[in-house]
């Protein structure tokens, strides 16, 4: 790497296709919002000849033309694919959003990729969320490299950023995170800043000067060689330490000079194995430039150091009934196994699915089996259907360019898969298979919505189903207790994008309303009631009298009905009628209109008429008796309580515990975990944590996450209940 110059022919205007997995590299770009991922993708596309100097493809669009919402919000909100070609290798660059609300798109990119490129801004450094993604990649052994951007910023220091990256990502082995190049500085500006105009290859000991608009290779002067000696020796030692050749270290320590070719080969193998993580630098091309600084070196690393799909283990595969199935690897002639990693709607061609092929070859116009993904709890129905594949294309900006097939290891867009959703598996119709789903973040911000008008109400259901098909991180709930439609999102930005898509793509205007948690009522004390329903005037009479006793039960007991009538005071055929009446009244609620739970209702006595008594009359009497009993008793309003687990850095534990206490939470304990983090466990009323995902992100600077599980309903403090009743009264 870094030992030869390149002038690459233009590739704009044609689709980039692959004929074998060995000629594919799938790379996901990871980094916080504003780190420069999309700009880097455009710079790589320019160097590879996929766009012209103005950054535009042949049809006039730009490589980053993806979504009108992205242009309005001035940030990436979805996964995008940019395929380029370098030295006969197809590189699928997967650009992911850096904002935490769109972590689902990031996880989809990680699923589709075989290696990760962590983009770090020289002006912002490494944030906590990027560290967490690095740990996720480390857990699955994904090869990684680091590229430093924004070198043009004042006080940007590539060598200092390399040290920061080694500290942030190196863990117990900082020598596994080392630079391959040192910066070559141009003349010092009046403000004292000397811009980076090129790179010095530590292994090749050559200078790569980009100041002329294209990469020019020169030999270093005698005064420059001593400057790189220390960094070069450390890099060589780091490579040798990860070498599979156990004799190499002994030879090096013994004074033998290891030839550059051997070092580069060992470096490439260590990177592909995910045991060595090189640091590079890159910057977009200036006006009139053909190549951005460091882009050639980065493309060389990707093509020569990152693994092919043949070297990566595919996710586990089963038949739809759960029987394990062993694949023969990433074989174009093997059984078809592909996965939908992203679903989008195009106004002209309808639904478009971005698919990663793990085995076999996907061709247009063939019938495939679509297996459901088990996310029915999020509004995504399970399904097993056959569908016909439409056109296969490769994306570039807003354009889709046709390709004849997609081999194992490659990515392609598939049109008109009307039932397939993100996370679904495509396989042969006569050999249906199902891939293990990837981990989805749990959406924890509730957004209650209602149709703005009657025409919107008619279109809302279809719009929501399409929205859910695109985004598996969103959970769609139609709450039977509160009668609200709730979108569970990852954050406010996620919710804003969802509502904007409903409006702009599906023509559905909705209003956001206050989210209500499902409250309950119960009796705090024993009480009795008498229900009398007697009507004798005009027509058929109605006669039913019943006496009941109501007593509280432990939480979770529901509504228990007991018959203790003696002597036939209430005829046997009408006892179920009384039960039906009191249960219906309990479901409607009493003091505040919330369902009654955790009580035993005992029917003690009553009266009937031989002619005028009826099922309906005793139902009404039962309801009246329960209402009278409630009027004489103290009623508790019950609120749902969640068990919350917060994973947070040790420096924020005190702030998190204090915040939970301020939400009427009870801290149950803490548990130390690896990486200087702590799990804080607490029980918190759900009414207090509606916006906790947003508040926790602010409190921890985006480094904490939490999950919640319903624990039980318990009595709400009287002052809180009274305040809630006042708010409900004002709202009505």
PDB file of C-alpha atoms in Angstrom, residues 427-684:
ATOM      1  CA  UNK A 427     -34.296 -17.336  -1.188  1.00  0.00           C
ATOM      2  CA  UNK A 428     -35.226 -19.824  -3.887  1.00  0.00           C
ATOM      3  CA  UNK A 429     -38.982 -20.487  -4.001  1.00  0.00           C
ATOM      4  CA  UNK A 430     -38.391 -24.249  -3.801  1.00  0.00           C
ATOM      5  CA  UNK A 431     -35.809 -23.923  -1.007  1.00  0.00           C
ATOM      6  CA  UNK A 432     -37.037 -21.220   1.405  1.00  0.00           C
ATOM      7  CA  UNK A 433     -34.520 -20.038   4.008  1.00  0.00           C
ATOM      8  CA  UNK A 434     -34.439 -17.471   6.799  1.00  0.00           C
ATOM      9  CA  UNK A 435     -31.446 -15.482   8.046  1.00  0.00           C
ATOM     10  CA  UNK A 436     -30.890 -14.669  11.690  1.00  0.00           C
ATOM     11  CA  UNK A 437     -32.121 -11.081  12.210  1.00  0.00           C
ATOM     12  CA  UNK A 438     -29.664  -8.387  13.166  1.00  0.00           C
ATOM     13  CA  UNK A 439     -29.996  -6.522  16.441  1.00  0.00           C
ATOM     14  CA  UNK A 440     -32.471  -3.664  16.251  1.00  0.00           C
ATOM     15  CA  UNK A 441     -32.457  -0.817  18.779  1.00  0.00           C
ATOM     16  CA  UNK A 442     -35.631  -0.574  20.823  1.00  0.00           C
ATOM     17  CA  UNK A 443     -37.621   2.605  20.051  1.00  0.00           C
ATOM     18  CA  UNK A 444     -38.440   4.272  23.364  1.00  0.00           C
ATOM     19  CA  UNK A 445     -39.879   7.682  22.455  1.00  0.00           C
ATOM     20  CA  UNK A 446     -43.690   7.575  22.068  1.00  0.00           C
ATOM     21  CA  UNK A 447     -45.331   9.953  19.571  1.00  0.00           C
ATOM     22  CA  UNK A 448     -49.136   9.844  19.571  1.00  0.00           C
ATOM     23  CA  UNK A 449     -50.760  10.963  16.332  1.00  0.00           C
ATOM     24  CA  UNK A 450     -54.204  11.432  14.846  1.00  0.00           C
ATOM     25  CA  UNK A 451     -55.365  12.150  11.325  1.00  0.00           C
ATOM     26  CA  UNK A 452     -55.672  15.849  10.561  1.00  0.00           C
ATOM     27  CA  UNK A 453     -58.893  15.450   8.572  1.00  0.00           C
ATOM     28  CA  UNK A 454     -61.326  12.810   7.300  1.00  0.00           C
ATOM     29  CA  UNK A 455     -59.423  12.314   3.996  1.00  0.00           C
ATOM     30  CA  UNK A 456     -56.220  11.847   6.011  1.00  0.00           C
ATOM     31  CA  UNK A 457     -57.986   9.318   8.232  1.00  0.00           C
ATOM     32  CA  UNK A 458     -58.881   7.229   5.178  1.00  0.00           C
ATOM     33  CA  UNK A 459     -55.204   7.136   4.070  1.00  0.00           C
ATOM     34  CA  UNK A 460     -53.569   6.843   7.491  1.00  0.00           C
ATOM     35  CA  UNK A 461     -53.559   3.042   7.807  1.00  0.00           C
ATOM     36  CA  UNK A 462     -51.912   2.470   4.425  1.00  0.00           C
ATOM     37  CA  UNK A 463     -49.395   5.270   5.012  1.00  0.00           C
ATOM     38  CA  UNK A 464     -48.393   3.838   8.384  1.00  0.00           C
ATOM     39  CA  UNK A 465     -47.958   0.325   6.992  1.00  0.00           C
ATOM     40  CA  UNK A 466     -45.658   1.647   4.257  1.00  0.00           C
ATOM     41  CA  UNK A 467     -43.721   3.677   6.803  1.00  0.00           C
ATOM     42  CA  UNK A 468     -43.268   0.608   9.009  1.00  0.00           C
ATOM     43  CA  UNK A 469     -42.075  -1.440   6.011  1.00  0.00           C
ATOM     44  CA  UNK A 470     -39.251   1.049   5.429  1.00  0.00           C
ATOM     45  CA  UNK A 471     -38.102   1.383   9.012  1.00  0.00           C
ATOM     46  CA  UNK A 472     -37.855  -1.653  11.315  1.00  0.00           C
ATOM     47  CA  UNK A 473     -36.577   0.532  14.162  1.00  0.00           C
ATOM     48  CA  UNK A 474     -40.010   2.126  14.418  1.00  0.00           C
ATOM     49  CA  UNK A 475     -42.770   0.394  16.356  1.00  0.00           C
ATOM     50  CA  UNK A 476     -46.386   1.025  15.419  1.00  0.00           C
ATOM     51  CA  UNK A 477     -48.885   0.652  18.253  1.00  0.00           C
ATOM     52  CA  UNK A 478     -52.655   0.981  18.282  1.00  0.00           C
ATOM     53  CA  UNK A 479     -53.242   1.114  22.007  1.00  0.00           C
ATOM     54  CA  UNK A 480     -56.494  -0.569  23.002  1.00  0.00           C
ATOM     55  CA  UNK A 481     -56.580   1.139  26.405  1.00  0.00           C
ATOM     56  CA  UNK A 482     -55.994   4.750  25.377  1.00  0.00           C
ATOM     57  CA  UNK A 483     -57.352   4.371  21.804  1.00  0.00           C
ATOM     58  CA  UNK A 484     -54.303   6.201  20.482  1.00  0.00           C
ATOM     59  CA  UNK A 485     -52.132   5.498  17.445  1.00  0.00           C
ATOM     60  CA  UNK A 486     -48.548   5.678  18.711  1.00  0.00           C
ATOM     61  CA  UNK A 487     -45.305   5.747  16.741  1.00  0.00           C
ATOM     62  CA  UNK A 488     -42.451   4.567  18.956  1.00  0.00           C
ATOM     63  CA  UNK A 489     -39.303   6.270  17.671  1.00  0.00           C
ATOM     64  CA  UNK A 490     -35.604   6.486  18.566  1.00  0.00           C
ATOM     65  CA  UNK A 491     -35.662  10.233  19.153  1.00  0.00           C
ATOM     66  CA  UNK A 492     -37.148  13.534  18.089  1.00  0.00           C
ATOM     67  CA  UNK A 493     -35.283  13.695  14.785  1.00  0.00           C
ATOM     68  CA  UNK A 494     -36.437  10.162  13.967  1.00  0.00           C
ATOM     69  CA  UNK A 495     -40.028  11.195  14.717  1.00  0.00           C
ATOM     70  CA  UNK A 496     -39.726  14.363  12.598  1.00  0.00           C
ATOM     71  CA  UNK A 497     -38.513  12.355   9.603  1.00  0.00           C
ATOM     72  CA  UNK A 498     -41.306   9.794  10.022  1.00  0.00           C
ATOM     73  CA  UNK A 499     -43.995  12.488  10.096  1.00  0.00           C
ATOM     74  CA  UNK A 500     -42.421  14.270   7.136  1.00  0.00           C
ATOM     75  CA  UNK A 501     -42.392  11.055   5.128  1.00  0.00           C
ATOM     76  CA  UNK A 502     -46.051  10.478   5.956  1.00  0.00           C
ATOM     77  CA  UNK A 503     -46.837  13.930   4.629  1.00  0.00           C
ATOM     78  CA  UNK A 504     -44.563  14.199   1.600  1.00  0.00           C
ATOM     79  CA  UNK A 505     -44.443  10.587   0.359  1.00  0.00           C
ATOM     80  CA  UNK A 506     -47.823   9.233   1.300  1.00  0.00           C
ATOM     81  CA  UNK A 507     -49.928  12.392   1.387  1.00  0.00           C
ATOM     82  CA  UNK A 508     -51.085  11.901   4.982  1.00  0.00           C
ATOM     83  CA  UNK A 509     -51.241  14.921   7.272  1.00  0.00           C
ATOM     84  CA  UNK A 510     -51.298  14.060  10.980  1.00  0.00           C
ATOM     85  CA  UNK A 511     -51.386  16.012  14.209  1.00  0.00           C
ATOM     86  CA  UNK A 512     -49.216  15.126  17.199  1.00  0.00           C
ATOM     87  CA  UNK A 513     -51.220  14.851  20.431  1.00  0.00           C
ATOM     88  CA  UNK A 514     -50.244  14.265  24.040  1.00  0.00           C
ATOM     89  CA  UNK A 515     -49.289  10.646  24.667  1.00  0.00           C
ATOM     90  CA  UNK A 516     -51.330   8.947  27.363  1.00  0.00           C
ATOM     91  CA  UNK A 517     -50.157   6.021  29.458  1.00  0.00           C
ATOM     92  CA  UNK A 518     -52.713   3.309  30.305  1.00  0.00           C
ATOM     93  CA  UNK A 519     -53.914   4.089  33.825  1.00  0.00           C
ATOM     94  CA  UNK A 520     -56.104   1.860  36.000  1.00  0.00           C
ATOM     95  CA  UNK A 521     -58.388   2.258  39.030  1.00  0.00           C
ATOM     96  CA  UNK A 522     -58.857   0.079  42.076  1.00  0.00           C
ATOM     97  CA  UNK A 523     -60.672   0.167  45.405  1.00  0.00           C
ATOM     98  CA  UNK A 524     -58.505   1.231  48.322  1.00  0.00           C
ATOM     99  CA  UNK A 525     -61.055  -0.002  50.876  1.00  0.00           C
ATOM    100  CA  UNK A 526     -63.864  -2.525  51.060  1.00  0.00           C
ATOM    101  CA  UNK A 527     -67.251  -1.184  50.011  1.00  0.00           C
ATOM    102  CA  UNK A 528     -70.785  -2.305  49.247  1.00  0.00           C
ATOM    103  CA  UNK A 529     -73.330  -1.235  46.672  1.00  0.00           C
ATOM    104  CA  UNK A 530     -76.945  -1.882  45.732  1.00  0.00           C
ATOM    105  CA  UNK A 531     -78.118  -1.743  42.157  1.00  0.00           C
ATOM    106  CA  UNK A 532     -81.849  -1.223  41.585  1.00  0.00           C
ATOM    107  CA  UNK A 533     -83.219  -1.168  38.057  1.00  0.00           C
ATOM    108  CA  UNK A 534     -87.014  -1.060  38.190  1.00  0.00           C
ATOM    109  CA  UNK A 535     -89.256   0.365  35.476  1.00  0.00           C
ATOM    110  CA  UNK A 536     -92.961  -0.420  35.386  1.00  0.00           C
ATOM    111  CA  UNK A 537     -94.480   2.367  33.287  1.00  0.00           C
ATOM    112  CA  UNK A 538     -95.381   1.739  29.638  1.00  0.00           C
ATOM    113  CA  UNK A 539     -94.710  -1.451  27.746  1.00  0.00           C
ATOM    114  CA  UNK A 540     -92.751  -4.374  29.087  1.00  0.00           C
ATOM    115  CA  UNK A 541     -91.457  -3.778  32.602  1.00  0.00           C
ATOM    116  CA  UNK A 542     -87.869  -4.149  33.853  1.00  0.00           C
ATOM    117  CA  UNK A 543     -87.016  -5.435  37.289  1.00  0.00           C
ATOM    118  CA  UNK A 544     -83.622  -6.306  38.770  1.00  0.00           C
ATOM    119  CA  UNK A 545     -82.063  -5.660  42.162  1.00  0.00           C
ATOM    120  CA  UNK A 546     -78.668  -6.893  43.295  1.00  0.00           C
ATOM    121  CA  UNK A 547     -76.387  -6.259  46.225  1.00  0.00           C
ATOM    122  CA  UNK A 548     -72.639  -6.610  45.947  1.00  0.00           C
ATOM    123  CA  UNK A 549     -69.533  -6.242  48.046  1.00  0.00           C
ATOM    124  CA  UNK A 550     -66.226  -5.044  46.579  1.00  0.00           C
ATOM    125  CA  UNK A 551     -62.837  -5.583  48.200  1.00  0.00           C
ATOM    126  CA  UNK A 552     -59.313  -4.806  46.957  1.00  0.00           C
ATOM    127  CA  UNK A 553     -56.955  -7.581  45.849  1.00  0.00           C
ATOM    128  CA  UNK A 554     -53.170  -7.672  45.351  1.00  0.00           C
ATOM    129  CA  UNK A 555     -51.763  -6.098  42.212  1.00  0.00           C
ATOM    130  CA  UNK A 556     -52.131  -8.173  39.062  1.00  0.00           C
ATOM    131  CA  UNK A 557     -55.244 -10.013  40.261  1.00  0.00           C
ATOM    132  CA  UNK A 558     -57.603  -8.509  37.687  1.00  0.00           C
ATOM    133  CA  UNK A 559     -61.347  -8.605  38.378  1.00  0.00           C
ATOM    134  CA  UNK A 560     -62.672 -11.603  40.321  1.00  0.00           C
ATOM    135  CA  UNK A 561     -66.409 -12.302  40.496  1.00  0.00           C
ATOM    136  CA  UNK A 562     -67.855 -14.483  43.286  1.00  0.00           C
ATOM    137  CA  UNK A 563     -71.434 -15.706  43.633  1.00  0.00           C
ATOM    138  CA  UNK A 564     -72.661 -16.041  47.245  1.00  0.00           C
ATOM    139  CA  UNK A 565     -76.381 -15.767  46.627  1.00  0.00           C
ATOM    140  CA  UNK A 566     -78.464 -18.133  48.732  1.00  0.00           C
ATOM    141  CA  UNK A 567     -82.074 -19.142  48.513  1.00  0.00           C
ATOM    142  CA  UNK A 568     -82.477 -18.224  44.865  1.00  0.00           C
ATOM    143  CA  UNK A 569     -82.828 -14.490  45.548  1.00  0.00           C
ATOM    144  CA  UNK A 570     -81.235 -13.981  42.144  1.00  0.00           C
ATOM    145  CA  UNK A 571     -82.275 -16.751  39.750  1.00  0.00           C
ATOM    146  CA  UNK A 572     -79.354 -18.823  38.489  1.00  0.00           C
ATOM    147  CA  UNK A 573     -79.876 -17.774  34.881  1.00  0.00           C
ATOM    148  CA  UNK A 574     -79.353 -14.093  35.811  1.00  0.00           C
ATOM    149  CA  UNK A 575     -76.149 -14.454  37.839  1.00  0.00           C
ATOM    150  CA  UNK A 576     -74.004 -14.428  34.640  1.00  0.00           C
ATOM    151  CA  UNK A 577     -75.935 -11.293  33.654  1.00  0.00           C
ATOM    152  CA  UNK A 578     -74.880  -9.542  36.863  1.00  0.00           C
ATOM    153  CA  UNK A 579     -71.279 -10.602  36.258  1.00  0.00           C
ATOM    154  CA  UNK A 580     -71.434  -9.334  32.676  1.00  0.00           C
ATOM    155  CA  UNK A 581     -72.809  -5.991  33.892  1.00  0.00           C
ATOM    156  CA  UNK A 582     -70.176  -5.402  36.577  1.00  0.00           C
ATOM    157  CA  UNK A 583     -67.331  -6.470  34.272  1.00  0.00           C
ATOM    158  CA  UNK A 584     -68.533  -4.112  31.554  1.00  0.00           C
ATOM    159  CA  UNK A 585     -68.702  -1.267  34.092  1.00  0.00           C
ATOM    160  CA  UNK A 586     -65.242  -2.174  35.401  1.00  0.00           C
ATOM    161  CA  UNK A 587     -63.839  -1.976  31.865  1.00  0.00           C
ATOM    162  CA  UNK A 588     -65.411   1.477  31.394  1.00  0.00           C
ATOM    163  CA  UNK A 589     -64.025   2.708  34.705  1.00  0.00           C
ATOM    164  CA  UNK A 590     -65.597   4.581  37.574  1.00  0.00           C
ATOM    165  CA  UNK A 591     -64.041   7.680  39.126  1.00  0.00           C
ATOM    166  CA  UNK A 592     -61.889   8.789  36.187  1.00  0.00           C
ATOM    167  CA  UNK A 593     -62.841   6.559  33.297  1.00  0.00           C
ATOM    168  CA  UNK A 594     -59.922   4.149  33.541  1.00  0.00           C
ATOM    169  CA  UNK A 595     -60.461   0.372  33.780  1.00  0.00           C
ATOM    170  CA  UNK A 596     -61.040  -1.082  37.236  1.00  0.00           C
ATOM    171  CA  UNK A 597     -58.633  -3.865  38.263  1.00  0.00           C
ATOM    172  CA  UNK A 598     -57.483  -5.881  41.281  1.00  0.00           C
ATOM    173  CA  UNK A 599     -60.849  -6.265  43.040  1.00  0.00           C
ATOM    174  CA  UNK A 600     -63.114  -9.092  44.128  1.00  0.00           C
ATOM    175  CA  UNK A 601     -66.786  -8.401  43.452  1.00  0.00           C
ATOM    176  CA  UNK A 602     -69.091 -10.635  45.458  1.00  0.00           C
ATOM    177  CA  UNK A 603     -72.782 -10.942  44.644  1.00  0.00           C
ATOM    178  CA  UNK A 604     -74.557 -11.325  48.019  1.00  0.00           C
ATOM    179  CA  UNK A 605     -78.276 -10.848  47.439  1.00  0.00           C
ATOM    180  CA  UNK A 606     -80.933  -9.498  45.130  1.00  0.00           C
ATOM    181  CA  UNK A 607     -84.515  -9.648  43.941  1.00  0.00           C
ATOM    182  CA  UNK A 608     -86.204 -10.679  40.741  1.00  0.00           C
ATOM    183  CA  UNK A 609     -89.655 -10.523  39.173  1.00  0.00           C
ATOM    184  CA  UNK A 610     -91.203 -13.539  37.536  1.00  0.00           C
ATOM    185  CA  UNK A 611     -92.228 -11.518  34.455  1.00  0.00           C
ATOM    186  CA  UNK A 612     -90.224  -8.293  34.281  1.00  0.00           C
ATOM    187  CA  UNK A 613     -86.729  -9.554  35.113  1.00  0.00           C
ATOM    188  CA  UNK A 614     -84.382 -10.051  32.175  1.00  0.00           C
ATOM    189  CA  UNK A 615     -80.727 -10.444  31.214  1.00  0.00           C
ATOM    190  CA  UNK A 616     -80.489  -6.761  30.259  1.00  0.00           C
ATOM    191  CA  UNK A 617     -82.108  -5.629  33.505  1.00  0.00           C
ATOM    192  CA  UNK A 618     -79.630  -7.553  35.680  1.00  0.00           C
ATOM    193  CA  UNK A 619     -76.700  -6.312  33.611  1.00  0.00           C
ATOM    194  CA  UNK A 620     -77.831  -2.759  34.286  1.00  0.00           C
ATOM    195  CA  UNK A 621     -78.386  -3.489  37.976  1.00  0.00           C
ATOM    196  CA  UNK A 622     -74.903  -4.966  38.301  1.00  0.00           C
ATOM    197  CA  UNK A 623     -73.348  -1.854  36.760  1.00  0.00           C
ATOM    198  CA  UNK A 624     -75.378   0.422  39.055  1.00  0.00           C
ATOM    199  CA  UNK A 625     -74.324  -1.560  42.109  1.00  0.00           C
ATOM    200  CA  UNK A 626     -70.652  -1.217  41.209  1.00  0.00           C
ATOM    201  CA  UNK A 627     -71.026   2.537  40.690  1.00  0.00           C
ATOM    202  CA  UNK A 628     -72.729   2.916  44.080  1.00  0.00           C
ATOM    203  CA  UNK A 629     -69.968   0.939  45.768  1.00  0.00           C
ATOM    204  CA  UNK A 630     -67.363   3.199  44.156  1.00  0.00           C
ATOM    205  CA  UNK A 631     -69.183   6.308  45.368  1.00  0.00           C
ATOM    206  CA  UNK A 632     -68.838   5.099  48.965  1.00  0.00           C
ATOM    207  CA  UNK A 633     -65.189   4.011  48.703  1.00  0.00           C
ATOM    208  CA  UNK A 634     -61.794   5.599  48.288  1.00  0.00           C
ATOM    209  CA  UNK A 635     -60.563   4.916  44.741  1.00  0.00           C
ATOM    210  CA  UNK A 636     -56.876   4.711  43.902  1.00  0.00           C
ATOM    211  CA  UNK A 637     -55.594   5.744  40.470  1.00  0.00           C
ATOM    212  CA  UNK A 638     -52.993   3.194  39.372  1.00  0.00           C
ATOM    213  CA  UNK A 639     -50.110   4.085  37.077  1.00  0.00           C
ATOM    214  CA  UNK A 640     -47.813   1.720  35.182  1.00  0.00           C
ATOM    215  CA  UNK A 641     -44.307   1.369  36.590  1.00  0.00           C
ATOM    216  CA  UNK A 642     -41.385   0.284  34.420  1.00  0.00           C
ATOM    217  CA  UNK A 643     -38.189  -1.441  35.411  1.00  0.00           C
ATOM    218  CA  UNK A 644     -35.447   0.660  33.797  1.00  0.00           C
ATOM    219  CA  UNK A 645     -31.823  -0.335  33.167  1.00  0.00           C
ATOM    220  CA  UNK A 646     -29.445   2.461  32.172  1.00  0.00           C
ATOM    221  CA  UNK A 647     -25.973   1.682  30.809  1.00  0.00           C
ATOM    222  CA  UNK A 648     -23.908   4.806  31.394  1.00  0.00           C
ATOM    223  CA  UNK A 649     -20.298   5.906  31.728  1.00  0.00           C
ATOM    224  CA  UNK A 650     -19.047   6.035  35.295  1.00  0.00           C
ATOM    225  CA  UNK A 651     -18.661   9.812  35.117  1.00  0.00           C
ATOM    226  CA  UNK A 652     -22.416  10.228  34.614  1.00  0.00           C
ATOM    227  CA  UNK A 653     -23.712   7.713  37.175  1.00  0.00           C
ATOM    228  CA  UNK A 654     -24.425  10.340  39.831  1.00  0.00           C
ATOM    229  CA  UNK A 655     -26.302  12.587  37.417  1.00  0.00           C
ATOM    230  CA  UNK A 656     -28.379   9.667  36.112  1.00  0.00           C
ATOM    231  CA  UNK A 657     -29.331   8.475  39.606  1.00  0.00           C
ATOM    232  CA  UNK A 658     -30.270  11.997  40.656  1.00  0.00           C
ATOM    233  CA  UNK A 659     -32.373  12.436  37.524  1.00  0.00           C
ATOM    234  CA  UNK A 660     -34.196   9.133  38.080  1.00  0.00           C
ATOM    235  CA  UNK A 661     -34.977  10.119  41.667  1.00  0.00           C
ATOM    236  CA  UNK A 662     -36.415  13.380  40.368  1.00  0.00           C
ATOM    237  CA  UNK A 663     -38.784  11.319  38.219  1.00  0.00           C
ATOM    238  CA  UNK A 664     -40.190   9.557  41.299  1.00  0.00           C
ATOM    239  CA  UNK A 665     -37.943   6.615  40.554  1.00  0.00           C
ATOM    240  CA  UNK A 666     -36.621   4.092  43.053  1.00  0.00           C
ATOM    241  CA  UNK A 667     -33.021   3.136  42.375  1.00  0.00           C
ATOM    242  CA  UNK A 668     -32.667  -0.605  42.979  1.00  0.00           C
ATOM    243  CA  UNK A 669     -28.913  -0.844  42.586  1.00  0.00           C
ATOM    244  CA  UNK A 670     -25.903  -0.496  40.321  1.00  0.00           C
ATOM    245  CA  UNK A 671     -23.656  -2.998  38.597  1.00  0.00           C
ATOM    246  CA  UNK A 672     -20.165  -2.324  37.265  1.00  0.00           C
ATOM    247  CA  UNK A 673     -19.463  -3.449  33.693  1.00  0.00           C
ATOM    248  CA  UNK A 674     -16.440  -3.346  31.395  1.00  0.00           C
ATOM    249  CA  UNK A 675     -15.164  -0.232  29.683  1.00  0.00           C
ATOM    250  CA  UNK A 676     -15.680   2.120  32.623  1.00  0.00           C
ATOM    251  CA  UNK A 677     -19.472   1.866  32.528  1.00  0.00           C
ATOM    252  CA  UNK A 678     -22.185   1.089  35.050  1.00  0.00           C
ATOM    253  CA  UNK A 679     -25.692  -0.335  34.808  1.00  0.00           C
ATOM    254  CA  UNK A 680     -28.158   1.599  36.966  1.00  0.00           C
ATOM    255  CA  UNK A 681     -31.392  -0.280  37.712  1.00  0.00           C
ATOM    256  CA  UNK A 682     -34.491   1.543  38.892  1.00  0.00           C
ATOM    257  CA  UNK A 683     -38.282   1.414  38.943  1.00  0.00           C
ATOM    258  CA  UNK A 684     -39.855   4.535  37.480  1.00  0.00           C
TER     259      UNK A 684
END
